[in-house]
Structure formats: C-alpha cells, structure tokens
Coordinates of C-alpha atoms in Angstrom, one line a residue:
X1 CA -18.6 -17.7 -19.2
X2 CA -18.2 -14.7 -16.9
X3 CA -15.9 -11.9 -18.0
X4 CA -13.0 -10.9 -15.8
X5 CA -13.1 -7.6 -14.0
X6 CA -9.3 -7.7 -13.7
X7 CA -7.3 -9.8 -16.2
X8 CA -3.7 -10.9 -16.5
X9 CA -2.9 -7.9 -18.7
X10 CA -3.9 -5.7 -15.9
X11 CA -1.8 -7.7 -13.5
X12 CA 1.3 -7.4 -15.7
X13 CA 0.7 -3.6 -16.0
X14 CA 0.3 -3.4 -12.3
X15 CA 3.7 -5.2 -11.7
X16 CA 5.3 -3.0 -14.4
X17 CA 4.1 0.1 -12.6
X18 CA 5.4 -1.1 -9.3
X19 CA 8.8 -2.0 -10.7
X20 CA 9.0 1.5 -12.3
X21 CA 7.9 3.2 -9.1
X22 CA 10.6 1.5 -7.1
X23 CA 13.3 2.5 -9.6
X24 CA 11.9 6.0 -9.8
X25 CA 12.1 6.3 -6.0
X26 CA 15.8 5.1 -6.0
X27 CA 16.7 7.5 -8.7
X28 CA 14.9 10.4 -7.1
X29 CA 16.6 9.8 -3.7
X30 CA 20.0 9.6 -5.4
X31 CA 19.4 12.8 -7.3
X32 CA 18.4 14.5 -3.9
X33 CA 21.8 13.4 -2.5
X34 CA 20.3 10.7 -0.3
X35 CA 21.3 7.1 0.1
X36 CA 18.3 5.2 -1.2
X37 CA 15.8 3.4 1.2
X38 CA 12.9 1.4 0.0
X39 CA 10.0 0.8 2.4
X40 CA 7.2 -1.7 2.0
X41 CA 4.7 -3.1 4.6
X42 CA 3.0 -6.4 4.3
X43 CA 0.8 -8.3 6.6
X44 CA 1.5 -11.5 4.6
X45 CA 4.3 -13.9 5.2
X46 CA 7.8 -12.9 4.2
X47 CA 8.7 -16.5 3.4
X48 CA 9.6 -15.5 -0.1
X49 CA 12.7 -14.2 1.5
X50 CA 13.7 -17.6 2.9
X51 CA 15.9 -19.7 0.8
X52 CA 16.1 -23.5 1.0
X53 CA 19.8 -24.3 1.5
X54 CA 19.2 -27.9 0.7
X55 CA 17.7 -27.1 -2.7
X56 CA 19.7 -29.0 -5.4
X57 CA 20.8 -27.7 -8.8
X58 CA 18.1 -29.7 -10.6
X59 CA 15.4 -27.9 -8.6
X60 CA 17.0 -24.6 -9.2
X61 CA 17.1 -25.2 -12.9
X62 CA 13.3 -25.6 -13.0
X63 CA 12.6 -22.6 -10.7
X64 CA 11.5 -19.8 -13.0
X65 CA 12.2 -16.2 -12.1
X66 CA 9.0 -14.6 -13.3
X67 CA 8.0 -12.4 -10.3
X68 CA 4.3 -12.8 -11.0
X69 CA 4.6 -16.2 -9.3
X70 CA 5.4 -14.4 -6.0
X71 CA 1.9 -12.9 -5.8
X72 CA -0.1 -16.1 -5.1
X73 CA -2.3 -16.6 -2.0
X74 CA -0.9 -13.9 0.3
X75 CA -3.8 -14.3 2.7
X76 CA -3.0 -18.0 3.1
X77 CA 0.6 -17.6 4.1
X78 CA 2.0 -18.4 7.6
X79 CA 2.5 -15.1 9.4
X80 CA 4.9 -16.7 11.9
X81 CA 7.8 -17.0 9.4
X82 CA 10.9 -15.1 10.2
X83 CA 13.0 -12.9 7.9
X84 CA 16.3 -13.9 6.6
X85 CA 19.1 -12.6 8.8
X86 CA 20.0 -9.6 6.7
X87 CA 21.4 -6.4 8.3
X88 CA 19.8 -4.4 5.5
X89 CA 16.3 -5.6 6.1
X90 CA 14.7 -4.3 9.3
X91 CA 11.4 -6.0 10.2
X92 CA 8.6 -4.7 12.4
X93 CA 6.8 -7.5 14.1
X94 CA 3.5 -5.8 14.1
X95 CA 3.3 -4.9 10.4
X96 CA 6.1 -6.9 8.8
X97 CA 7.7 -3.7 7.7
X98 CA 10.3 -4.4 5.1
X99 CA 12.9 -1.6 4.8
X100 CA 15.7 -2.1 2.3
X101 CA 18.4 0.3 3.3
X102 CA 21.2 0.8 0.7
X103 CA 23.2 2.9 3.1
X104 CA 24.2 -0.3 5.0
X105 CA 27.4 -2.1 4.7
X106 CA 26.1 -4.2 1.8
X107 CA 24.7 -1.2 0.0
X108 CA 27.4 -1.0 -2.7
X109 CA 26.8 -4.6 -3.6
X110 CA 23.1 -5.0 -3.3
X111 CA 22.0 -1.7 -5.0
X112 CA 23.4 -2.6 -8.4
X113 CA 22.3 -6.2 -8.1
X114 CA 18.7 -5.3 -7.2
X115 CA 18.6 -2.7 -10.0
X116 CA 19.7 -5.4 -12.4
X117 CA 17.0 -7.8 -11.1
X118 CA 14.4 -5.0 -11.3
X119 CA 15.4 -4.3 -14.9
X120 CA 15.4 -8.0 -15.8
X121 CA 12.0 -8.4 -14.2
X122 CA 10.6 -5.4 -16.1
X123 CA 11.8 -6.9 -19.4
X124 CA 10.4 -10.3 -18.6
X125 CA 7.0 -9.0 -17.5
X126 CA 6.6 -6.6 -20.5
X127 CA 7.5 -9.3 -22.9
X128 CA 5.5 -12.0 -21.0
X129 CA 8.7 -14.2 -21.0
X130 CA 10.5 -16.3 -18.4
X131 CA 14.0 -16.9 -17.2
X132 CA 15.2 -19.5 -14.7
X133 CA 17.1 -18.4 -11.6
X134 CA 20.0 -20.7 -12.7
X135 CA 20.2 -18.9 -16.0
X136 CA 20.3 -15.5 -14.4
X137 CA 23.0 -16.8 -11.9
X138 CA 25.3 -17.8 -14.8
X139 CA 24.7 -14.5 -16.5
X140 CA 25.6 -12.5 -13.5
X141 CA 28.5 -14.8 -12.6
X142 CA 30.0 -14.3 -16.1
X143 CA 30.0 -10.6 -15.4
X144 CA 31.8 -11.1 -12.1
X145 CA 28.8 -9.8 -10.0
X146 CA 28.1 -12.9 -8.0
X147 CA 29.8 -16.2 -7.2
X148 CA 27.0 -18.2 -5.5
X149 CA 23.5 -19.2 -6.6
X150 CA 22.0 -18.6 -3.2
X151 CA 23.0 -14.9 -3.4
X152 CA 21.0 -14.5 -6.6
X153 CA 18.0 -16.4 -5.1
X154 CA 18.1 -14.2 -2.0
X155 CA 18.0 -10.9 -4.0
X156 CA 15.3 -12.1 -6.4
X157 CA 13.2 -13.0 -3.4
X158 CA 14.0 -9.7 -1.6
X159 CA 13.0 -7.8 -4.8
X160 CA 9.8 -9.8 -5.1
X161 CA 8.9 -9.0 -1.5
X162 CA 8.9 -5.3 -2.4
X163 CA 6.2 -5.9 -5.0
X164 CA 3.7 -7.6 -2.7
X165 CA 0.4 -6.1 -1.8
X166 CA 0.2 -4.5 1.6
X167 CA -3.3 -3.0 1.8
X168 CA -6.1 -4.4 4.1
X169 CA -9.9 -4.2 3.9
X170 CA -12.9 -5.2 6.0
X171 CA -16.6 -5.1 5.3
X172 CA -19.6 -6.8 3.8
X173 CA -18.0 -7.6 0.4
X174 CA -17.5 -11.0 -1.2
X175 CA -15.1 -11.4 -4.2
X176 CA -15.4 -14.3 -6.6
X177 CA -12.1 -15.2 -8.3
X178 CA -11.1 -17.6 -11.0
X179 CA -10.7 -21.3 -10.0
X180 CA -13.7 -21.0 -7.8
X181 CA -11.9 -19.1 -5.1
X182 CA -13.7 -16.5 -3.0
X183 CA -12.6 -13.9 -0.6
X184 CA -14.8 -12.9 2.3
X185 CA -13.8 -9.4 3.3
X186 CA -15.7 -9.6 6.6
X187 CA -13.0 -11.8 8.2
X188 CA -11.7 -10.8 11.7
X189 CA -8.9 -8.4 11.5
X190 CA -9.4 -7.6 7.8
X191 CA -8.1 -9.4 4.7
X192 CA -5.3 -8.5 2.3
X193 CA -6.3 -6.6 -0.8
X194 CA -5.8 -9.0 -3.7
X195 CA -3.3 -8.5 -6.4
X196 CA -4.6 -7.8 -9.8
X197 CA -3.7 -11.4 -10.8
X198 CA -6.4 -12.7 -8.5
X199 CA -8.6 -12.3 -11.6
X200 CA -11.8 -10.9 -9.9
X201 CA -14.9 -12.0 -11.9
X202 CA -17.6 -10.9 -9.5
X203 CA -18.2 -8.5 -6.6
X204 CA -21.1 -9.0 -4.2
X205 CA -21.8 -6.3 -1.7
X206 CA -24.5 -4.0 -0.3
X207 CA -22.2 -1.5 1.4
X208 CA -23.2 2.1 1.6
X209 CA -19.8 3.8 1.4
X210 CA -16.0 3.2 1.7
X211 CA -13.8 4.8 4.3
X212 CA -10.0 4.8 3.7
X213 CA -7.7 5.4 6.7
X214 CA -4.0 6.1 6.7
X215 CA -2.7 3.6 9.1
X216 CA -3.1 0.0 10.2
X217 CA -3.5 1.1 13.9
X218 CA -6.5 3.2 13.0
X219 CA -7.9 0.5 10.8
X220 CA -7.7 -2.1 13.6
X221 CA -9.3 0.4 16.0
X222 CA -12.3 1.0 13.7
X223 CA -12.7 -2.8 13.5
X224 CA -12.7 -3.1 17.3
X225 CA -15.5 -0.4 17.3
X226 CA -17.3 -2.5 14.6
X227 CA -17.3 0.3 12.1
X228 CA -18.0 -1.9 9.0
X229 CA -21.0 -3.5 10.7
X230 CA -22.3 -0.3 12.4
X231 CA -22.2 1.8 9.2
X232 CA -22.5 -1.0 6.6
X233 CA -19.3 0.2 5.0
X234 CA -16.0 -1.0 3.7
X235 CA -12.9 0.1 5.7
X236 CA -9.6 0.2 3.7
X237 CA -6.0 1.0 4.7
X238 CA -2.9 1.2 2.5
X239 CA -0.8 1.1 5.7
X240 CA 0.8 4.5 5.0
X241 CA 1.6 5.3 1.4
X242 CA -0.6 3.0 -0.6
X243 CA 0.8 0.5 -3.1
X244 CA -0.5 0.2 -6.7
X245 CA -2.6 -2.8 -5.9
X246 CA -4.5 -0.9 -3.1
X247 CA -5.1 2.1 -5.4
X248 CA -6.3 -0.1 -8.3
X249 CA -8.6 -2.1 -6.1
X250 CA -10.1 1.0 -4.4
X251 CA -10.9 2.6 -7.8
X252 CA -12.4 -0.6 -9.0
X253 CA -14.7 -0.9 -6.0
X254 CA -15.8 2.7 -6.2
X255 CA -16.7 2.4 -9.8
X256 CA -18.3 -1.1 -9.8
X257 CA -20.4 -0.5 -6.7
X258 CA -21.0 3.2 -7.4
X259 CA -20.7 4.2 -3.7
X260 CA -19.1 7.3 -2.2
X261 CA -15.6 7.0 -0.7
X262 CA -14.1 9.0 2.1
X263 CA -10.5 9.3 3.5
X264 CA -9.3 10.0 7.0
X265 CA -5.6 10.8 7.6
X266 CA -3.4 12.5 10.2
X267 CA -3.4 16.2 10.3
X268 CA 0.2 16.4 9.2
X269 CA 2.1 16.9 5.9
X270 CA 2.6 13.2 5.3
X271 CA -1.1 12.4 6.0
X272 CA -2.3 15.1 3.6
X273 CA 0.2 13.9 1.0
X274 CA -1.2 10.3 1.3
X275 CA -4.7 11.7 0.8
X276 CA -3.4 13.5 -2.4
X277 CA -1.9 10.2 -3.7
X278 CA -5.3 8.5 -3.6
X279 CA -7.2 11.5 -5.0
X280 CA -4.7 13.1 -7.4
X281 CA -2.0 10.5 -8.0
X282 CA 1.6 10.1 -6.8
X283 CA 3.1 12.0 -9.7
X284 CA 2.3 13.8 -13.0
X285 CA 1.9 10.5 -14.9
X286 CA -0.8 10.3 -17.6
X287 CA -1.5 6.6 -17.1
X288 CA -2.5 7.2 -13.5
X289 CA -5.5 9.2 -14.5
X290 CA -7.3 6.1 -15.8
X291 CA -6.0 3.3 -13.7
X292 CA -5.1 4.5 -10.2
X293 CA -6.7 7.8 -9.3
X294 CA -9.9 7.9 -7.1
X295 CA -10.8 11.5 -7.9
X296 CA -14.2 11.3 -6.2
X297 CA -12.8 10.3 -2.8
X298 CA -13.6 13.0 -0.2
X299 CA -11.2 14.1 2.5
X300 CA -13.1 14.1 5.8
X301 CA -10.3 14.8 8.3
X302 CA -8.4 15.2 10.4
X303 CA -8.3 18.8 9.1
X304 CA -5.8 21.2 10.7
X305 CA -8.5 23.8 11.0
X306 CA -10.5 21.7 13.4
X307 CA -7.6 20.9 15.8
X308 CA -8.5 23.7 18.2
X309 CA -12.2 22.8 18.2
X310 CA -11.4 19.2 19.1
X311 CA -9.2 20.6 21.9
X312 CA -6.4 18.1 21.1
X313 CA -2.8 19.1 21.9
X314 CA -0.9 19.7 18.7
X315 CA 2.8 19.2 18.1
X316 CA 5.3 21.4 16.2
X317 CA 6.3 20.4 12.7
X318 CA 9.7 18.7 12.3
X319 CA 12.2 19.8 9.7
X320 CA 11.1 16.9 7.6
X321 CA 7.4 18.0 8.0
X322 CA 8.4 21.5 6.9
X323 CA 10.0 20.3 3.7
X324 CA 7.1 18.1 2.9
X325 CA 4.7 21.0 3.5
X326 CA 6.6 23.2 1.2
X327 CA 6.5 20.5 -1.5
X328 CA 2.7 20.2 -1.1
X329 CA 2.2 23.9 -1.3
X330 CA 3.8 23.9 -4.8
X331 CA 1.2 21.5 -6.2
X332 CA -0.9 23.6 -8.6
X333 CA -3.9 21.2 -8.7
X334 CA -4.8 21.5 -5.0
X335 CA -8.1 23.3 -4.2
X336 CA -8.1 26.6 -2.3
X337 CA -9.7 24.7 0.6
X338 CA -6.7 22.3 0.9
X339 CA -4.2 25.1 0.4
X340 CA -5.9 26.9 3.3
X341 CA -5.6 23.8 5.5
X342 CA -1.9 23.6 4.6
X343 CA -1.4 27.1 5.7
X344 CA -3.1 26.4 9.1
X345 CA -1.0 23.2 9.4
X346 CA 2.1 25.4 10.1
X347 CA 0.7 26.0 13.6
X348 CA 1.0 22.3 14.5
X349 CA 0.1 18.7 13.7
X350 CA -2.1 16.0 15.3
X351 CA -2.6 12.3 14.5
X352 CA -5.8 10.3 14.3
X353 CA -4.9 8.3 17.4
X354 CA -4.9 11.5 19.6
X355 CA -8.4 12.4 18.3
X356 CA -9.7 8.9 18.9
X357 CA -8.7 9.2 22.6
X358 CA -11.1 12.2 23.2
X359 CA -13.7 9.7 24.4
X360 CA -14.6 6.0 24.2
X361 CA -15.4 5.1 20.6
X362 CA -15.1 8.8 19.6
X363 CA -14.3 8.0 16.0
X364 CA -17.4 5.9 15.3
X365 CA -19.8 7.5 17.8
X366 CA -19.1 11.1 17.0
X367 CA -16.4 12.0 14.5
X368 CA -17.3 9.8 11.5
X369 CA -21.1 10.3 11.8
X370 CA -20.6 14.0 11.8
X371 CA -18.4 14.0 8.7
X372 CA -20.4 11.8 6.4
X373 CA -23.6 13.3 5.0
X374 CA -26.2 10.5 5.4
X375 CA -24.7 9.5 8.7
X376 CA -24.9 13.1 9.9
X377 CA -28.6 13.1 9.2
X378 CA -29.1 9.9 11.2
X379 CA -27.0 11.3 14.0
X380 CA -29.0 14.5 14.1
X381 CA -32.3 12.6 14.2
X382 CA -31.1 10.5 17.1
X383 CA -30.1 13.6 19.0
X384 CA -33.4 15.2 18.4

C-alpha cells in the first residue's frame, strides 16, 4: 500500500490555518479602524453558495456542516453557475472573485454570524466532529440571531466559499490521488491546485523548474506562449495573494521533485509583498516555517532597478502603495538587495503586463530565458 504524501491530518490543519487567517484578517482590519473586507478568488464553481429552496426539513437534518465536505472535486464543477443575489458579494466574471464586504447594509448582521460560523467550524475541525445545519440553526435561533434555516445555510456556504482553493498550475505533472483519481496538470488553461484532502499519493514529472507568477492574466499569457512546453516547467499562480493550499502545494512540489523555483511579480509594493509571502511567510508564525514557506524560491523580477533598462513607462505610487512600501521596509528579514529595490521603487511602479508588451512573446523569448541560469546558457549559445 502506498503511503500518502498528504493525509487527512494535513487537510484539517490546512483548513484550521485558513479559518484562523480569515479571522486574523478581520481582527486586524478592525484594529486598523477599517470596515472588514474578505477577498478570495476561485476559478471553480461558486455553487456552494446556491441554496435549494425546495430542500425539505428531513434533507436538512441529514446535511452535515463539516466544511471539509465543501472541498471536493473543484475542478469538476460547472463554471457557468451564478452567485446568489447578495449585495455583499461582488463577483468578477473572469476570475469568480468573491468579495465579502462587511461595510454593506447587511454588515452588522453578517459579520457576527460569519464569525460564529468560523468559530464553530474551527472547533469542529480541530475535534474532528460534525454538526448538522439544522442543529446549528436551532442553536442560533434560540439566541435570537436568525429566524430562518435558509439564512444559516446561506452563510455556511458563503463561509465555505472563502476556504476554497484558488491557485492554478500547468505543466508536465501527473498527480495520483486516492480512489484511483488522477490530475493531469497539462490541461488547457491550467488546473486547480488540489486541496490537501485530495490525498496525493504519487507525483510523476520530469519538469526542470517551477515558475510562479502573481496574476492569472500573466499565467494565461504564459500558457498562450506555451511556456510549460517550451521550457519543460510548471507554471503556478495564486491569483494574487496565495491561499494556504497553493503555498502548501508549491512547497511540496519543490521538495519532492527537488527542482528550482522562481517567482515573477509586478514591480510594485503589492507584488513584492506577494513574493515575500511565498518566500518568508505571511506573518511571524512559527508553524509557517515548516509547512508553508518556500524559502528557496528565487525572485527573478520584475525588479524596480530594471524598469529604466526595459524602457517601460512607470507610474507613480498611490497612497496605498506608499503605506504598503513603508510596511515592507520595516521587515527585518529582507536582504539588502530587496531593501535596495524597495528604495528604487519609490521612483515608480510597473506591472508584468506592460513588460510583456515590449515585443511579441517577450516574456518567453527574452525575459524569462535571461533570468533563469540554465535557460540563459541556452539563450547565449543560440545567439552565438
């Protein structure tokens, strides 16, 4: 019998970490005097947000609330589903961007309710226990918080949607999962990075390296330029700030395949912070050192110091950028090289898309080959 690379205990810890990170974000924004906003992007269906109004009480009684059940088969979901009509969720058709905005008219009601559900989910997951939706409904009703079952269902599903994986990957990798399932990561448009509960038991691949990019738009452009095939690499994106599942999976692949990993982000404060999340962690948390941080990942651009050489027009930093930059400059673990780049960044920012427009296929024909050591040697030999 094959041993699991990722087991159910890892899955539960993954979910616990994601619940805690959401709560931390809400608390931090509140302490900063802001009305909390939670943002998650998923390419998968959002049908977990859609309630069945015809569902009878007997069915509800048997419907368990364990949020782990919401993680199954993301890649097989129907991407044409629509979101529930909710003024506090704002979808983006291209990336299924879920934004839960507690500053909306329902904020005073939904914030405490979602915090209660998150706390309940945390307790259930840590104790490996279950509770039915119906049971939770009666519990909340007795406290005067809700008066209808469908409201509880809706906010359970909304909370579960925030815990979904959002990362994408594409390349010559095949994952063998339990129950004889396989994931071919070479599919057109990329595939969703699996949640830890996928129970990966085998990884088959001959890739030479991994390249992580900040945004889905750049990820899709690299696929159009056949980057995975051209360089025999795995291309990964966390679609902005990466979720825990993406970071766990990236670390797993780097360690199991023993291949180098590189990251390319926008030359702006948010891009550099995203690079730092992958390389150093999202906060000073001890558990991240062993489970999430890909310390060997190398930042290959876009570096603020090369903006002038690329002859790309830069844009002034916004007030938000300035605050983010000041926050980054206070991080003591950054190398002198990164600190120097942050200093140069004050002169202006540039995104990857602007660099990609320098010439046709500029990223895969020029930029990436010049940034990655063994590709640079190949590029030089071809020129000579």
